[in-house]
Tab-separated table of C-alpha atoms and ligand atoms in Angstrom:
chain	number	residue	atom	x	y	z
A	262	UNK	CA	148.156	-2.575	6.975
A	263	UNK	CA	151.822	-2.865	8.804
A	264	UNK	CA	151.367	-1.497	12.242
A	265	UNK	CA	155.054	-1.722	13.125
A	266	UNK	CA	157.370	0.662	12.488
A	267	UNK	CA	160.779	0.339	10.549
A	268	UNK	CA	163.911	2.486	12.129
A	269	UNK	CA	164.555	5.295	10.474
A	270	UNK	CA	168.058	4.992	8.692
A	271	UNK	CA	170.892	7.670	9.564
A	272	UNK	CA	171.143	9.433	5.777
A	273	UNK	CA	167.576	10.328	6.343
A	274	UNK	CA	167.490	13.700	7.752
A	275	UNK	CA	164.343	14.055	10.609
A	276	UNK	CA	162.354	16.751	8.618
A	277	UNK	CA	161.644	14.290	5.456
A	278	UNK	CA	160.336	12.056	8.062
A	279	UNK	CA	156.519	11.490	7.777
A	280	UNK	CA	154.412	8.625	9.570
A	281	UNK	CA	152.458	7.851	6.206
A	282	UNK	CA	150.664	5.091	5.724
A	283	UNK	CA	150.122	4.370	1.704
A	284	UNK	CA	146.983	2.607	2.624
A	285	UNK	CA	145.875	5.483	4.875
A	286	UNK	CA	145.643	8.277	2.591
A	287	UNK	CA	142.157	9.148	3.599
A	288	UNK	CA	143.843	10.047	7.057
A	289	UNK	CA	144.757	13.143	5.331
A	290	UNK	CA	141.720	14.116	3.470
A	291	UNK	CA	138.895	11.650	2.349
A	292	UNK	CA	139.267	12.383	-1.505
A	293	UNK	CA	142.161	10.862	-1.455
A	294	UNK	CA	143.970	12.786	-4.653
A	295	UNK	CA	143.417	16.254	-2.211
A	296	UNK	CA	144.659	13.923	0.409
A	297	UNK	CA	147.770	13.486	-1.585
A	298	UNK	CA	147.767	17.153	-2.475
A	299	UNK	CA	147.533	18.474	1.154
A	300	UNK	CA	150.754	16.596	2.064
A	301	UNK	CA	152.789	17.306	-1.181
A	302	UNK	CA	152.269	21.036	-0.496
A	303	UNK	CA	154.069	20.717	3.037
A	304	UNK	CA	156.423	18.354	2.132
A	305	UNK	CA	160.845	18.566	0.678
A	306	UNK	CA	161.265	16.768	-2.706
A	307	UNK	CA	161.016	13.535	-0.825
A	308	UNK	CA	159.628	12.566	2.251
A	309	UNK	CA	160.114	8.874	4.183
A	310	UNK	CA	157.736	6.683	5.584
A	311	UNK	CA	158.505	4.031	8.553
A	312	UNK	CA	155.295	2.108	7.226
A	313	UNK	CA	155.032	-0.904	4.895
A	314	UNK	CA	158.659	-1.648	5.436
A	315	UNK	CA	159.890	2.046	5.521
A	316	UNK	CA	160.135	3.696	2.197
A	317	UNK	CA	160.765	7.169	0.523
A	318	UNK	CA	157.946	8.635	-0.992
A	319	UNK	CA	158.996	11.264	-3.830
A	320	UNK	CA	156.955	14.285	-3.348
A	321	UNK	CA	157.398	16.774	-6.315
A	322	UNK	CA	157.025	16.002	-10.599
A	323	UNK	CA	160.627	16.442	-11.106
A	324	UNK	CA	161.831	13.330	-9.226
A	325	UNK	CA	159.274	11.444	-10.121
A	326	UNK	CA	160.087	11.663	-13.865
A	327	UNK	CA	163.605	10.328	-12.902
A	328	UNK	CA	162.842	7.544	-10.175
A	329	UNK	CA	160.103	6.059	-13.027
A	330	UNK	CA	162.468	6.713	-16.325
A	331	UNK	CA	166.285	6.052	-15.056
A	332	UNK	CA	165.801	2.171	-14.609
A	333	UNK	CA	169.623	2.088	-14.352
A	334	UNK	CA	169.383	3.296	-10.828
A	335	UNK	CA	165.917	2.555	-9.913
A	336	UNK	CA	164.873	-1.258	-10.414
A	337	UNK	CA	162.134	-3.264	-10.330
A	338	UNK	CA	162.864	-6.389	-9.701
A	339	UNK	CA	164.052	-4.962	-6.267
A	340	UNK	CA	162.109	-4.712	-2.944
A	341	UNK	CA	158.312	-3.327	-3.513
A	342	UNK	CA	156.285	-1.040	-0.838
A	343	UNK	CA	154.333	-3.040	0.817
A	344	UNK	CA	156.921	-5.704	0.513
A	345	UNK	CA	155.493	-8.669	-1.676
A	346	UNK	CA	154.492	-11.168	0.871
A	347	UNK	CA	156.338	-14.626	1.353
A	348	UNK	CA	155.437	-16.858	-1.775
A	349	UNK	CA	153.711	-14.755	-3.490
A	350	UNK	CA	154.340	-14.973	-7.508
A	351	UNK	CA	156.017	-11.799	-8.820
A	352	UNK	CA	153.839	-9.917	-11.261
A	353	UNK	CA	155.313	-10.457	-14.742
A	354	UNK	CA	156.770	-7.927	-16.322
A	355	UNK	CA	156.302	-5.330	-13.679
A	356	UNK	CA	158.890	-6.806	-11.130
A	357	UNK	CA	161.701	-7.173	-13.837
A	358	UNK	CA	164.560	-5.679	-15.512
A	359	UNK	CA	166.815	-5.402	-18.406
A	360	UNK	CA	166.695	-7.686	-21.125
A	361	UNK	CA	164.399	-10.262	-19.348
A	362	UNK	CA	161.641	-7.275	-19.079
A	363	UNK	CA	162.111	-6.536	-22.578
A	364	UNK	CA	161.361	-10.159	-23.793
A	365	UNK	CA	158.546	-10.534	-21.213
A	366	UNK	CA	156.744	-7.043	-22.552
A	367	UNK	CA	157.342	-8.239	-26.494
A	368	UNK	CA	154.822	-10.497	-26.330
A	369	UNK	CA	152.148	-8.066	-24.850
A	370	UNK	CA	152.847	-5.461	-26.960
A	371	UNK	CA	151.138	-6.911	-30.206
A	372	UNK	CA	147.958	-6.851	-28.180
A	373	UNK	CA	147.274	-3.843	-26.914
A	374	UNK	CA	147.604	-1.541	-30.073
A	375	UNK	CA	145.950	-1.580	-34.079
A	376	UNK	CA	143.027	-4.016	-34.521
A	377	UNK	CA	142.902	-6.208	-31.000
A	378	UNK	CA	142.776	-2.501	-29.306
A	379	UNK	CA	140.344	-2.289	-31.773
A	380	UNK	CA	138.154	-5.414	-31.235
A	381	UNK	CA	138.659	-4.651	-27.206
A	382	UNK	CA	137.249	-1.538	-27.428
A	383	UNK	CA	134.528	-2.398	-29.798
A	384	UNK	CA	133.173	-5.194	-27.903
A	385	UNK	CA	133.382	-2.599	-24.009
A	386	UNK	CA	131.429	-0.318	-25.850
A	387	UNK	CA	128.620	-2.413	-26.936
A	388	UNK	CA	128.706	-3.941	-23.008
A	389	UNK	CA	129.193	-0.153	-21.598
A	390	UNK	CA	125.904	0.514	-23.629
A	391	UNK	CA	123.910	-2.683	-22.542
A	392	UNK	CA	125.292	-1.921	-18.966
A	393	UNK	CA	123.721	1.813	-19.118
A	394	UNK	CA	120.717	0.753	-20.829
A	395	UNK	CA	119.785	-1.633	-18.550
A	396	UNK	CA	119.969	0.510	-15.147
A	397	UNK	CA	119.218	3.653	-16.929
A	398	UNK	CA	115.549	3.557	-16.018
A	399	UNK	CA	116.158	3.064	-12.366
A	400	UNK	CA	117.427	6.451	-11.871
A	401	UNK	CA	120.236	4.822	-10.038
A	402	UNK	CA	123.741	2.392	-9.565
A	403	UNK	CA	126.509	1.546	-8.165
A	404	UNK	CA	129.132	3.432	-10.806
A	405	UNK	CA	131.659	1.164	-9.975
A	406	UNK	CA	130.009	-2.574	-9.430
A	407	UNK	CA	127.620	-1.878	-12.317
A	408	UNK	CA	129.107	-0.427	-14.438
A	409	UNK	CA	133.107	0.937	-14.733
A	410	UNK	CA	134.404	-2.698	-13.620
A	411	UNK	CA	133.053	-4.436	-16.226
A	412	UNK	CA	134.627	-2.544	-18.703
A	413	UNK	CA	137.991	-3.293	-18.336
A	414	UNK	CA	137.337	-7.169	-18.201
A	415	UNK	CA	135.551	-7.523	-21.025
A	416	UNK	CA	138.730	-6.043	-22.914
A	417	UNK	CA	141.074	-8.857	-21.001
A	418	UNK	CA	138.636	-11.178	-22.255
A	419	UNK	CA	138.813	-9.708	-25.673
A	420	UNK	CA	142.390	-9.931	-25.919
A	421	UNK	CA	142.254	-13.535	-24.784
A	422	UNK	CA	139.654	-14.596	-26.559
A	423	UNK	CA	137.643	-16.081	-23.981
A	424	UNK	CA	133.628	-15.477	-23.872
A	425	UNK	CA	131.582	-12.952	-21.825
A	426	UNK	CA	129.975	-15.387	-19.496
A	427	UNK	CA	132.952	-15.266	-17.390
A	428	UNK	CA	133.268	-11.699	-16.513
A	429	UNK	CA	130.656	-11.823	-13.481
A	430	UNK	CA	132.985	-14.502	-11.859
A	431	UNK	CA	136.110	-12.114	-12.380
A	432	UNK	CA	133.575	-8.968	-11.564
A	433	UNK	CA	133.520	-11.068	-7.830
A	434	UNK	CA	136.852	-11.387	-7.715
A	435	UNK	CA	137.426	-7.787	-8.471
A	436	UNK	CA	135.736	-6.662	-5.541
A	437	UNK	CA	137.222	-8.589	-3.178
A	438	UNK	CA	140.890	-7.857	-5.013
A	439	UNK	CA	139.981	-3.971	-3.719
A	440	UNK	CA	139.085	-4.917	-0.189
A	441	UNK	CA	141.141	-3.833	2.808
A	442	UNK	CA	141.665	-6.839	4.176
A	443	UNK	CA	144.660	-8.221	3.305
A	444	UNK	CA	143.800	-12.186	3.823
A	445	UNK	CA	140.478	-11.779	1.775
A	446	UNK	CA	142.692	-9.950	-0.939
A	447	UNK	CA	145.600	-12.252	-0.950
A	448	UNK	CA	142.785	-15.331	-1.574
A	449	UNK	CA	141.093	-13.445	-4.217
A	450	UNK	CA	144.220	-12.320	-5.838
A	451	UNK	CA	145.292	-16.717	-5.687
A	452	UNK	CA	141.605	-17.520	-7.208
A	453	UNK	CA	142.911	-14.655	-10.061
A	454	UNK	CA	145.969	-17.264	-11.176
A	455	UNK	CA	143.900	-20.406	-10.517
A	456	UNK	CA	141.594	-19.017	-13.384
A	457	UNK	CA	144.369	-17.473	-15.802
A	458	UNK	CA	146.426	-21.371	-14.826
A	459	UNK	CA	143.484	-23.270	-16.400
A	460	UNK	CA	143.446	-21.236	-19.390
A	461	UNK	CA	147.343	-21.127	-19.617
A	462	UNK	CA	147.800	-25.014	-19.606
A	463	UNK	CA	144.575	-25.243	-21.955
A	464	UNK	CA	146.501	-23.303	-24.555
A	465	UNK	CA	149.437	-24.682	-23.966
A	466	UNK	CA	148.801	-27.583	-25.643
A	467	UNK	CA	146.093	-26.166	-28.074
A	468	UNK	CA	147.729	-22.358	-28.738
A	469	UNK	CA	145.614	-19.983	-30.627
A	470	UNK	CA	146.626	-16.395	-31.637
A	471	UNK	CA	145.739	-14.549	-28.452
A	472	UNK	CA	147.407	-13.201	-26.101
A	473	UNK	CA	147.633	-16.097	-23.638
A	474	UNK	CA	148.724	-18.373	-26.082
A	475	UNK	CA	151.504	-16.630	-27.244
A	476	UNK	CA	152.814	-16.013	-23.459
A	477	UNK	CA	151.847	-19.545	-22.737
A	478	UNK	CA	154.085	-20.452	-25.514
A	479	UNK	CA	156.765	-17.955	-25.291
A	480	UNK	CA	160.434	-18.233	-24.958
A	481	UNK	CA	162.698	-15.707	-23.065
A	482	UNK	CA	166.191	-15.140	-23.052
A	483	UNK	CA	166.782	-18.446	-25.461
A	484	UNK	CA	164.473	-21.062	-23.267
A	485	UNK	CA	160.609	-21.440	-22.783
A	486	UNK	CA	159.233	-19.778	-20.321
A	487	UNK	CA	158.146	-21.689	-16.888
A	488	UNK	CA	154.519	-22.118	-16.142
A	489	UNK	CA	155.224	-19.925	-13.273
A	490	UNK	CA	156.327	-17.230	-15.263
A	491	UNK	CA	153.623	-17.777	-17.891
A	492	UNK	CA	150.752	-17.337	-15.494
A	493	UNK	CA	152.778	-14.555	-13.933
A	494	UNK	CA	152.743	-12.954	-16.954
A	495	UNK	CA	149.026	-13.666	-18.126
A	496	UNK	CA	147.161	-12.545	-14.701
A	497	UNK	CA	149.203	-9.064	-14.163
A	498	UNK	CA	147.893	-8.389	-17.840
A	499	UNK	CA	144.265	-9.031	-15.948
A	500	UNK	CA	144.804	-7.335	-12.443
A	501	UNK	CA	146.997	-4.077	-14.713
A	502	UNK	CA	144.346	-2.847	-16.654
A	503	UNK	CA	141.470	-3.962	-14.192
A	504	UNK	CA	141.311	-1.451	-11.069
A	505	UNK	CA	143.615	1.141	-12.193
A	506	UNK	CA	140.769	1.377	-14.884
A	507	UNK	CA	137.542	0.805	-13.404
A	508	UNK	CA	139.048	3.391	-10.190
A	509	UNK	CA	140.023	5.925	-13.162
A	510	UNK	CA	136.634	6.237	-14.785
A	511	UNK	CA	135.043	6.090	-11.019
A	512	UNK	CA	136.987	9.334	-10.171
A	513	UNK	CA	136.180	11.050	-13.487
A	514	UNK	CA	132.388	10.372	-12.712
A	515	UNK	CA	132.490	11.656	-9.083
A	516	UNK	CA	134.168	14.731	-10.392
A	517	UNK	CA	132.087	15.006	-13.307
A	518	UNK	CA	128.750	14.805	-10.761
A	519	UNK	CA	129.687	17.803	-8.745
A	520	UNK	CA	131.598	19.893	-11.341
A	521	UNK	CA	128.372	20.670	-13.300
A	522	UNK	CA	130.050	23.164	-16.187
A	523	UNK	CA	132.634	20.868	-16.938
A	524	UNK	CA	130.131	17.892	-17.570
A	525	UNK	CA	127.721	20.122	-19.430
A	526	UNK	CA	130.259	21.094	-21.422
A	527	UNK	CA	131.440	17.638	-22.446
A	528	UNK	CA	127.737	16.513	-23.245
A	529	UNK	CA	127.261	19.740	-25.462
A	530	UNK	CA	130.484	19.102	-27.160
A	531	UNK	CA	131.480	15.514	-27.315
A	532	UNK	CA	134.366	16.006	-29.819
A	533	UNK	CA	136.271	17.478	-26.942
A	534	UNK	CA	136.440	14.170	-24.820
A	535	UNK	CA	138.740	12.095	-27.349
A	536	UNK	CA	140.739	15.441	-27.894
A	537	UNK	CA	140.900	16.561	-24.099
A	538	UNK	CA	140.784	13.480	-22.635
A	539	UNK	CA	144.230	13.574	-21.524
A	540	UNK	CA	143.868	16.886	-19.332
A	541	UNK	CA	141.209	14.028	-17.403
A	542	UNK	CA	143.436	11.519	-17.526
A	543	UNK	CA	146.406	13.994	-15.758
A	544	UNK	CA	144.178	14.945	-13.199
A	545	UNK	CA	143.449	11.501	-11.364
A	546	UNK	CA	146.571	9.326	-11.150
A	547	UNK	CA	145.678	5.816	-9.658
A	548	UNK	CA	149.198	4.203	-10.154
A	549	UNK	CA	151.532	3.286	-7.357
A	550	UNK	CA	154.824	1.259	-8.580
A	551	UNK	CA	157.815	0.708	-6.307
A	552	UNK	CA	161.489	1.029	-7.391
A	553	UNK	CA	164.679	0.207	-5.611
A	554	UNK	CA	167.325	2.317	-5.793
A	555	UNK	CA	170.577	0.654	-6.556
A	556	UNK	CA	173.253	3.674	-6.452
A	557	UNK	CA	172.930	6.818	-3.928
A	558	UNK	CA	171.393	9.530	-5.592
A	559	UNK	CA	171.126	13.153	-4.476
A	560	UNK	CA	167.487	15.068	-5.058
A	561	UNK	CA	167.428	18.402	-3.758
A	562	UNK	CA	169.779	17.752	-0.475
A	563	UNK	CA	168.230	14.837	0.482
A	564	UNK	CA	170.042	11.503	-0.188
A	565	UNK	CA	168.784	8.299	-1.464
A	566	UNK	CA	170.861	5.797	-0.948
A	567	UNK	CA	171.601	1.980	-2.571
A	568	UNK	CA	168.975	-0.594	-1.152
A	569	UNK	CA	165.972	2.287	0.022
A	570	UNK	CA	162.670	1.331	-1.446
A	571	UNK	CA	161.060	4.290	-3.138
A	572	UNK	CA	157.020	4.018	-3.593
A	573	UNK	CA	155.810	6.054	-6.664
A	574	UNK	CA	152.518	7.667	-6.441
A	575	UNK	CA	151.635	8.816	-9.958
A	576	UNK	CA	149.064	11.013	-8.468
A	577	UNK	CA	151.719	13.328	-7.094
A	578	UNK	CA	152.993	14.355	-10.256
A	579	UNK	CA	149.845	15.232	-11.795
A	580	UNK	CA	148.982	17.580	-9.213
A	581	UNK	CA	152.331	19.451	-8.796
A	582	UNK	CA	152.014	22.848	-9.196
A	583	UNK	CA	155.420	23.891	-11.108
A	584	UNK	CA	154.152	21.727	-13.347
A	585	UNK	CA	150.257	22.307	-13.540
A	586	UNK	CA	148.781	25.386	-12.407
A	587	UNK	CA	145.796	25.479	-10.598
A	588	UNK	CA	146.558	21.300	-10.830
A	589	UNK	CA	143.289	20.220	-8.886
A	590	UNK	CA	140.937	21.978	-11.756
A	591	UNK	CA	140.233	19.749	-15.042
A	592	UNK	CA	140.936	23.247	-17.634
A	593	UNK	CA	139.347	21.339	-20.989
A	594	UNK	CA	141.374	24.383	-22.916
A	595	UNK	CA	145.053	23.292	-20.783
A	596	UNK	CA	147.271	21.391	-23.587
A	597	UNK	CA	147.964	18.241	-21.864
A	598	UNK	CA	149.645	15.321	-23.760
A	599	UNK	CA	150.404	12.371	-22.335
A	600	UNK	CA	154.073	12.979	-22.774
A	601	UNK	CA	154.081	15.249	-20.335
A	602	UNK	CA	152.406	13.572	-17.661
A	603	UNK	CA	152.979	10.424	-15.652
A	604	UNK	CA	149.975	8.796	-15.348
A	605	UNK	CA	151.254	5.997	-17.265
A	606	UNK	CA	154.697	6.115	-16.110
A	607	UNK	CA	157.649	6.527	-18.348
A	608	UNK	CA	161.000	4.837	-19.132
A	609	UNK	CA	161.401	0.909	-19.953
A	610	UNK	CA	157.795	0.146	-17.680
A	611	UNK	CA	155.487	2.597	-19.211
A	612	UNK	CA	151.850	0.984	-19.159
A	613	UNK	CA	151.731	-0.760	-22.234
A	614	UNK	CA	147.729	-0.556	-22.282
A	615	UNK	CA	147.964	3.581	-21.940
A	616	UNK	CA	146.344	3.227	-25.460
A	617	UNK	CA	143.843	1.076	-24.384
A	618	UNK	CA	143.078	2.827	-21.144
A	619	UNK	CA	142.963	5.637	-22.997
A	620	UNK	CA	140.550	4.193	-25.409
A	621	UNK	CA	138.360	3.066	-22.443
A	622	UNK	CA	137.970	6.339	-21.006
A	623	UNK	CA	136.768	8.254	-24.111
A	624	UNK	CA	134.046	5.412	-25.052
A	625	UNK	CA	133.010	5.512	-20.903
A	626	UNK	CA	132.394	9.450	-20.894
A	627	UNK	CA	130.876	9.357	-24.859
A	628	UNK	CA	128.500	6.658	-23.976
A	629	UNK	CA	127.293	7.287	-20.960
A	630	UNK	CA	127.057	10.992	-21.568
A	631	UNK	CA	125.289	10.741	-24.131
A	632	UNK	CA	122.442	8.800	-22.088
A	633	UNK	CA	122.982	10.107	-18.481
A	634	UNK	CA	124.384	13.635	-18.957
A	635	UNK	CA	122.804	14.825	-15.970
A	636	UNK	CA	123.314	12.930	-12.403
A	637	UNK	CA	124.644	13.524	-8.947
A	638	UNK	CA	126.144	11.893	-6.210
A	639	UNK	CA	123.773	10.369	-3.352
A	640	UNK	CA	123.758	12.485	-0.458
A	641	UNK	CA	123.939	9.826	2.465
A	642	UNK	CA	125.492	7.780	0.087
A	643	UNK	CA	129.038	8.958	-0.464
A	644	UNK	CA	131.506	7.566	-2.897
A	645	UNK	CA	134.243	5.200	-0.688
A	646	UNK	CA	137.720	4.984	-1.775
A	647	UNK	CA	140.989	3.317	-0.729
A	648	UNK	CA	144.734	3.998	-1.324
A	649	UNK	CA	147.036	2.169	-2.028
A	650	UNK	CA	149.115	0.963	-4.748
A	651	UNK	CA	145.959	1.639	-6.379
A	652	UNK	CA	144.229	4.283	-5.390
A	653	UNK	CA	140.753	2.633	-5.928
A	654	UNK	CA	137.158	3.538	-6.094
A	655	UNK	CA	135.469	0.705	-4.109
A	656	UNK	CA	131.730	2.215	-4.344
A	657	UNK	CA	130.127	5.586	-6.085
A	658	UNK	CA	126.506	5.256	-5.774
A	659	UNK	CA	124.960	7.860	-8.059
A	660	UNK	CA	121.196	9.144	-9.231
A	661	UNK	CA	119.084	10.898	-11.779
A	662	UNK	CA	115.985	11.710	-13.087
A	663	UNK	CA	114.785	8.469	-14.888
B	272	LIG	C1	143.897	4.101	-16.362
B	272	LIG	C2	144.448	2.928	-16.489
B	272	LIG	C3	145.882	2.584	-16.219
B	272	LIG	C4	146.824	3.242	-15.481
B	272	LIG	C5	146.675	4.551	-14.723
B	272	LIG	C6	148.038	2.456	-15.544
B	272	LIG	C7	149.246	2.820	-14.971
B	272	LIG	C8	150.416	2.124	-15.111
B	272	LIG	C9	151.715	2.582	-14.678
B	272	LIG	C10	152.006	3.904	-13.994
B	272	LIG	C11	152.620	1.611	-15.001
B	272	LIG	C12	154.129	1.685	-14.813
B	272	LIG	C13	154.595	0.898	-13.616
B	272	LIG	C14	156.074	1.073	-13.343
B	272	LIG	O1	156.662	2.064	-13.750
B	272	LIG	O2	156.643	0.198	-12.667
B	272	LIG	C15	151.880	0.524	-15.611
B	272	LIG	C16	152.436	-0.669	-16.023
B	272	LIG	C17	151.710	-1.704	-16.562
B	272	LIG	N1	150.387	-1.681	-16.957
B	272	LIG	FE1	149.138	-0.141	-16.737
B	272	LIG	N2	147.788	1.325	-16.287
B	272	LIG	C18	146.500	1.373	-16.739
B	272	LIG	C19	145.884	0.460	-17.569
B	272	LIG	C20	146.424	-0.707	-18.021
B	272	LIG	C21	145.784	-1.637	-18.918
B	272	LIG	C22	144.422	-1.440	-19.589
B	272	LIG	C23	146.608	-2.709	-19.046
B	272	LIG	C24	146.332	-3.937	-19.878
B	272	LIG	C25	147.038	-4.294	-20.870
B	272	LIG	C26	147.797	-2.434	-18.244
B	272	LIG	C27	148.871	-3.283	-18.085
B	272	LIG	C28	150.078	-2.902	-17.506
B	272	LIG	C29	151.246	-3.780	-17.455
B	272	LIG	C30	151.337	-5.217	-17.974
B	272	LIG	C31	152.271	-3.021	-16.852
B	272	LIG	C32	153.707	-3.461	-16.578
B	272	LIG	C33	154.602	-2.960	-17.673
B	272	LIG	C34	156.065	-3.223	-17.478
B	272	LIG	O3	156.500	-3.531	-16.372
B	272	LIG	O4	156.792	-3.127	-18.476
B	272	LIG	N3	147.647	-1.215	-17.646
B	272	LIG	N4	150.545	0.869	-15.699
């Protein structure tokens, strides 16, 4: 967390002025999405925050659509919020543009629709069923370390065709990739590329048809890409679809514990979860990209000018009013579509594993509801969270009758 303070610039007028801290969300209100909620409702269009670098932080649905979509003014390959520390490799595509983006994303693409989003999901559903099975008869878990992390691994491993017996090593690295402290993080984040690396020079020289191959063996913009790039490339396809995931489906099942009607209803009718599952999906953004603006723009009075850093919390837009009424309740008969929300993002960066995610979430809530349709949370137990530019569940101890 950055404890000092960045001057506020003169084109930012004193009442969009906030002293947020991204990582401090919980300051506000421990579930961190009401957190989010509380200061949208008492904020302008944008407000700015002198942490992390000092940043705008866009407040309402409407200029959130255009900072994610108009990639003309708003760039990623600019500064990010917190700013990406010294060394560090930039995550590949995420913190590109233009052409080079484009030719970076082509090779992902393939992979995350038709039959290897098929195969994925097939082989996290026969895990997410083990998983339940085998805890079931406890009466308790840990949602998140025994179950919704696992998930989204076993699909990365899918796509890269590598075996099951390393997911508990990733599993550890997970957790620590969530922790607060940034040195632990930062190391388990560099043990993250060590293991992609091995695989990447691996198939390298002996390429099969997954996905790391054909990164590993890519060319962009008329030359092969580096090793740096490669690796890059490969791990943000692992650390993308890994917490924003797992942190999803740990939000839906807090919800789902204390909103009893809603999960009742979803058990009684499971046809509704693949056809509603969007309305879910609106209600908990976990996504926080950066952008940098590169040409002033004017939102509602307040000017953003060439070179400020904007941070993008996803969860904002889902839960604007104008846009969604009565935003905080789930409504299973509201007709959300994923067009109209920005969960995902939109414009040149949308998440290319929406699909996927997607796909995750609906075999999560049919399989375990189908076993465990009735559960709580643990009284002196209560679910932790962090924010961030994931808003993550860290730990959401539930119970039932076994
Ligand atoms: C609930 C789950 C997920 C959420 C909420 C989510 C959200 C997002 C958002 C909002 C972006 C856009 C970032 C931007 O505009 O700069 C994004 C990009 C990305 N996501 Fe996801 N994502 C999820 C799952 C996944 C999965 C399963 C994968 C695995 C393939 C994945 C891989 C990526 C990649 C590679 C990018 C960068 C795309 C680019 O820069 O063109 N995500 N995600």
């Amino acid at each position: 967390m950055a404890t000092r303070l960045a001057e506020v610039p003169a084109h930012v007028p004193a009442e969009a002025v906030r002293d947020i801290d991204i990582f401090d969300i919980g300051a506000i209100d421990p579930d961190i999405h009401i957190g989010w909620k509380k200061l949208q409702n008492e904020s302008p269009a944008l407000i700015w925050s002198p942490r992390n670098g000092g940043h705008w932080i866009p407040m309402r649905a409407h200029v959130i659509e255009r900072v994610l979509s108009d990639a003309e003014v708003f760039i990623n390959g600019g500064q990010w919020v917190p700013p990406n520390p010294e060394g560090a490799l930039p995550l590949i595509p995420i913190m590109s543009d233009g052409a080079l983006h484009r030719a970076y994303r082509s090779f992902i693409m393939p992979y995350v629709i038709g039959k290897p989003l098929l195969a994925a999901i097939e082989r996290a559903r026969g895990l997410a069923i083990d998983l339940i099975e085998g805890f079931r008869a406890n009466g308790s878990c840990d949602f998140v370390t025994d179950f919704s992390q696992h998930l989204p691994i076993e699909v990365f491993l899918s796509l890269v065709d590598l075996p099951s017996e390393d997911r508990p090593y990733l599993a550890s690295l997970a957790e620590v990739v969530r922790m607060p402290d940034e040195a632990e993080r930062m190391a388990a984040f560099g043990k993250m590329y060590e293991y992609v690396a091995g695989y990447v020079d691996e198939r390298t020289k002996n390429p099969g048809t997954d996905l790391i191959s054909t990164i590993a063996n890519g060319s962009v913009l008329g030359r092969p890409m580096t090793r740096e790039e490669i690796v890059g490339e490969c791990t943000q396809v692992l650390i993308g679809g890994l917490d924003t995931v797992a942190s999803m489906m740990g939000f839906i099942a807090a919800h789902l514990a204390v909103n009893v009607p809603l999960r009742r209803r979803l058990s009684a009718e499971p046809r509704l979860i693949e056809r509603r599952v969007d309305e879910i999906i609106r209600r908990f953004g976990v996504a926080g990209p950066s952008r940098q603006a590169v040409a002033d723009v004017e939102f509602d009075g307040i000017e953003v000018k060439a070179g400020d850093t904007l941070f993008v919390a996803t969860a904002l837009h889902g839960l604007d009013e104008s846009r969604w009424s009565n935003s905080l309740e789930i409504d299973l008969d509201r007709p959300s579509s994923a067009k109209d929300f920005q969960t995902f993002g939109s414009g040149p960066h949308r998440c290319p594993g929406a699909a996927l995610a997607r796909s995750e979430i609906i075999l999560y809530l049919e399989e375990w509801l189908k076993r465990i349709p009735d559960y709580s949370l643990v009284p002196d137990k209560p679910m932790v969270s962090a924010s961030g530019n994931v808003t993550g569940v860290l730990s959401l101890p539930l119970q039932w009758e076994a």
